[in-house]
PDB file of C-alpha atoms in Angstrom:
ATOM      1  CA  GLN A   1     -61.060 229.681-102.629  1.00 81.00           C
ATOM      2  CA  VAL A   2     -57.927 227.534-102.389  1.00 90.00           C
ATOM      3  CA  GLN A   3     -57.435 223.766-102.331  1.00 94.00           C
ATOM      4  CA  LEU A   4     -54.178 222.327-100.983  1.00 96.00           C
ATOM      5  CA  VAL A   5     -52.574 218.910-101.483  1.00 97.00           C
ATOM      6  CA  GLU A   6     -49.404 217.838 -99.659  1.00 98.00           C
ATOM      7  CA  SER A   7     -46.891 215.313-100.962  1.00 98.00           C
ATOM      8  CA  GLY A   8     -43.335 214.151-100.328  1.00 98.00           C
ATOM      9  CA  GLY A   9     -43.729 212.404 -96.999  1.00 98.00           C
ATOM     10  CA  GLY A  10     -42.233 209.023 -96.290  1.00 98.00           C
ATOM     11  CA  LEU A  11     -39.939 206.962 -94.090  1.00 98.00           C
ATOM     12  CA  VAL A  12     -36.398 208.184 -93.456  1.00 98.00           C
ATOM     13  CA  GLN A  13     -33.692 207.415 -90.935  1.00 98.00           C
ATOM     14  CA  ALA A  14     -32.528 209.917 -88.342  1.00 98.00           C
ATOM     15  CA  GLY A  15     -30.232 212.527 -89.845  1.00 98.00           C
ATOM     16  CA  GLY A  16     -31.831 212.253 -93.266  1.00 98.00           C
ATOM     17  CA  SER A  17     -33.764 214.789 -95.313  1.00 98.00           C
ATOM     18  CA  LEU A  18     -37.140 215.164 -96.980  1.00 98.00           C
ATOM     19  CA  ARG A  19     -38.777 217.896 -99.025  1.00 98.00           C
ATOM     20  CA  LEU A  20     -42.518 218.302 -98.655  1.00 98.00           C
ATOM     21  CA  SER A  21     -44.616 220.026-101.311  1.00 98.00           C
ATOM     22  CA  CYS A  22     -47.953 221.799-100.975  1.00 97.00           C
ATOM     23  CA  ALA A  23     -49.669 222.191-104.329  1.00 96.00           C
ATOM     24  CA  ALA A  24     -52.478 224.738-104.519  1.00 94.00           C
ATOM     25  CA  SER A  25     -55.323 225.281-106.926  1.00 91.00           C
ATOM     26  CA  GLY A  26     -56.894 228.672-107.487  1.00 78.00           C
ATOM     27  CA  ARG A  27     -55.736 231.944-108.972  1.00 73.00           C
ATOM     28  CA  THR A  28     -55.438 233.673-105.589  1.00 78.00           C
ATOM     29  CA  PHE A  29     -52.781 231.427-104.001  1.00 83.00           C
ATOM     30  CA  SER A  30     -50.155 234.156-104.230  1.00 85.00           C
ATOM     31  CA  SER A  31     -52.356 236.461-102.121  1.00 88.00           C
ATOM     32  CA  TYR A  32     -52.110 234.202 -99.052  1.00 93.00           C
ATOM     33  CA  ALA A  33     -49.540 233.448 -96.429  1.00 96.00           C
ATOM     34  CA  VAL A  34     -48.677 229.747 -96.099  1.00 97.00           C
ATOM     35  CA  ALA A  35     -47.814 227.738 -93.012  1.00 98.00           C
ATOM     36  CA  TRP A  36     -46.800 224.200 -92.156  1.00 98.00           C
ATOM     37  CA  PHE A  37     -48.160 222.426 -89.090  1.00 98.00           C
ATOM     38  CA  ARG A  38     -47.621 218.928 -87.762  1.00 98.00           C
ATOM     39  CA  GLN A  39     -49.516 216.580 -85.496  1.00 98.00           C
ATOM     40  CA  ALA A  40     -48.223 213.412 -83.873  1.00 97.00           C
ATOM     41  CA  PRO A  41     -50.380 210.774 -82.133  1.00 92.00           C
ATOM     42  CA  GLY A  42     -51.290 211.893 -78.633  1.00 93.00           C
ATOM     43  CA  LYS A  43     -50.036 215.433 -79.190  1.00 95.00           C
ATOM     44  CA  GLU A  44     -51.669 218.730 -80.085  1.00 96.00           C
ATOM     45  CA  ARG A  45     -51.204 220.255 -83.502  1.00 97.00           C
ATOM     46  CA  GLU A  46     -47.915 222.143 -83.576  1.00 98.00           C
ATOM     47  CA  PHE A  47     -46.912 225.144 -85.653  1.00 98.00           C
ATOM     48  CA  VAL A  48     -43.775 224.533 -87.708  1.00 98.00           C
ATOM     49  CA  ALA A  49     -43.147 227.438 -90.100  1.00 98.00           C
ATOM     50  CA  ARG A  50     -44.836 230.174 -92.103  1.00 98.00           C
ATOM     51  CA  ILE A  51     -44.050 232.364 -95.094  1.00 97.00           C
ATOM     52  CA  ASN A  52     -45.713 235.555 -96.275  1.00 95.00           C
ATOM     53  CA  TRP A  53     -47.360 236.085 -99.662  1.00 89.00           C
ATOM     54  CA  SER A  54     -44.240 237.436-101.385  1.00 91.00           C
ATOM     55  CA  GLY A  55     -41.842 234.915 -99.848  1.00 93.00           C
ATOM     56  CA  ASP A  56     -39.534 237.480 -98.265  1.00 94.00           C
ATOM     57  CA  SER A  57     -40.563 236.895 -94.637  1.00 97.00           C
ATOM     58  CA  THR A  58     -40.352 233.581 -92.788  1.00 98.00           C
ATOM     59  CA  TYR A  59     -40.804 232.402 -89.225  1.00 98.00           C
ATOM     60  CA  TYR A  60     -39.990 229.065 -87.572  1.00 98.00           C
ATOM     61  CA  ALA A  61     -40.767 227.201 -84.417  1.00 98.00           C
ATOM     62  CA  ASP A  62     -37.728 226.888 -82.168  1.00 98.00           C
ATOM     63  CA  SER A  63     -37.879 223.108 -82.464  1.00 98.00           C
ATOM     64  CA  VAL A  64     -37.088 223.212 -86.198  1.00 98.00           C
ATOM     65  CA  LYS A  65     -35.103 226.438 -86.567  1.00 98.00           C
ATOM     66  CA  GLY A  66     -31.853 225.835 -88.400  1.00 98.00           C
ATOM     67  CA  ARG A  67     -33.020 222.467 -89.740  1.00 98.00           C
ATOM     68  CA  PHE A  68     -36.170 223.246 -91.762  1.00 98.00           C
ATOM     69  CA  THR A  69     -36.654 225.804 -94.539  1.00 98.00           C
ATOM     70  CA  ILE A  70     -40.000 227.013 -95.864  1.00 98.00           C
ATOM     71  CA  SER A  71     -40.230 228.448 -99.373  1.00 97.00           C
ATOM     72  CA  ARG A  72     -42.765 229.077-102.117  1.00 96.00           C
ATOM     73  CA  ASP A  73     -42.980 229.419-105.873  1.00 94.00           C
ATOM     74  CA  ASN A  74     -46.084 231.408-106.717  1.00 92.00           C
ATOM     75  CA  ALA A  75     -45.643 230.806-110.445  1.00 91.00           C
ATOM     76  CA  LYS A  76     -46.043 227.081-109.713  1.00 93.00           C
ATOM     77  CA  ASN A  77     -48.723 227.563-107.024  1.00 93.00           C
ATOM     78  CA  THR A  78     -46.582 225.487-104.681  1.00 95.00           C
ATOM     79  CA  ALA A  79     -45.049 225.853-101.227  1.00 96.00           C
ATOM     80  CA  TYR A  80     -42.271 223.666 -99.838  1.00 98.00           C
ATOM     81  CA  LEU A  81     -40.801 222.517 -96.564  1.00 98.00           C
ATOM     82  CA  GLN A  82     -37.203 221.325 -96.768  1.00 98.00           C
ATOM     83  CA  MET A  83     -36.443 219.197 -93.716  1.00 98.00           C
ATOM     84  CA  ASN A  84     -32.837 218.365 -92.868  1.00 98.00           C
ATOM     85  CA  SER A  85     -31.198 216.606 -89.926  1.00 98.00           C
ATOM     86  CA  LEU A  86     -34.445 214.834 -89.151  1.00 98.00           C
ATOM     87  CA  LYS A  87     -35.014 213.431 -85.677  1.00 98.00           C
ATOM     88  CA  PRO A  88     -37.433 210.731 -84.494  1.00 98.00           C
ATOM     89  CA  GLU A  89     -39.402 213.430 -82.674  1.00 97.00           C
ATOM     90  CA  ASP A  90     -40.167 215.007 -86.071  1.00 98.00           C
ATOM     91  CA  THR A  91     -42.427 212.048 -86.845  1.00 98.00           C
ATOM     92  CA  ALA A  92     -45.920 213.391 -87.515  1.00 98.00           C
ATOM     93  CA  VAL A  93     -48.541 214.137 -90.114  1.00 98.00           C
ATOM     94  CA  TYR A  94     -47.506 217.380 -91.781  1.00 98.00           C
ATOM     95  CA  LEU A  95     -50.196 219.739 -93.054  1.00 98.00           C
ATOM     96  CA  CYS A  96     -49.995 222.943 -95.028  1.00 98.00           C
ATOM     97  CA  ALA A  97     -52.382 225.841 -94.534  1.00 97.00           C
ATOM     98  CA  ALA A  98     -53.103 229.106 -96.306  1.00 96.00           C
ATOM     99  CA  GLY A  99     -54.857 232.272 -95.279  1.00 94.00           C
ATOM    100  CA  ALA A 100     -54.768 235.976 -94.619  1.00 90.00           C
ATOM    101  CA  ALA A 101     -56.046 236.882 -91.140  1.00 87.00           C
ATOM    102  CA  VAL A 102     -56.548 233.211 -90.196  1.00 94.00           C
ATOM    103  CA  TRP A 103     -55.585 229.826 -91.674  1.00 95.00           C
ATOM    104  CA  ASP A 104     -58.718 229.332 -93.775  1.00 94.00           C
ATOM    105  CA  TYR A 105     -57.561 226.515 -96.050  1.00 95.00           C
ATOM    106  CA  TRP A 106     -55.965 223.191 -95.130  1.00 97.00           C
ATOM    107  CA  GLY A 107     -54.598 220.167 -96.931  1.00 97.00           C
ATOM    108  CA  GLN A 108     -55.161 216.566 -95.861  1.00 97.00           C
ATOM    109  CA  GLY A 109     -51.600 216.016 -94.683  1.00 98.00           C
ATOM    110  CA  THR A 110     -48.668 213.763 -95.496  1.00 98.00           C
ATOM    111  CA  GLN A 111     -47.017 211.300 -93.107  1.00 98.00           C
ATOM    112  CA  VAL A 112     -43.383 211.747 -92.138  1.00 98.00           C
ATOM    113  CA  THR A 113     -41.782 208.932 -90.150  1.00 98.00           C
ATOM    114  CA  VAL A 114     -38.211 209.174 -88.871  1.00 98.00           C
ATOM    115  CA  SER A 115     -36.610 205.988 -87.589  1.00 98.00           C
ATOM    116  CA  SER A 116     -33.809 205.914 -85.028  1.00 93.00           C
TER     117      SER A 116
END
């Protein structure tokens, strides 16, 4: 079983950067793929990025490709989302998830607000 806690959210102006962290507990974290999702008020949850267990395969939503980078450090039981060139439309609660066949484990989320 895995528990996830996000951190690093905050208020930034358009064009700025933030790095989100997803800290995991449990010895089996390195066995799972990790993904980031986001959800804004009035919108459905949106997939952002994912990374496989070894960190050598990544995939991004078109809306963030070229601006966001997902990474992980299994020795630290932590995954990251580096967000650059932020836009107001990136404003949302960002959640990390972990799983194998499905996203079984979820954090509580961290708020990212981008002002224009």
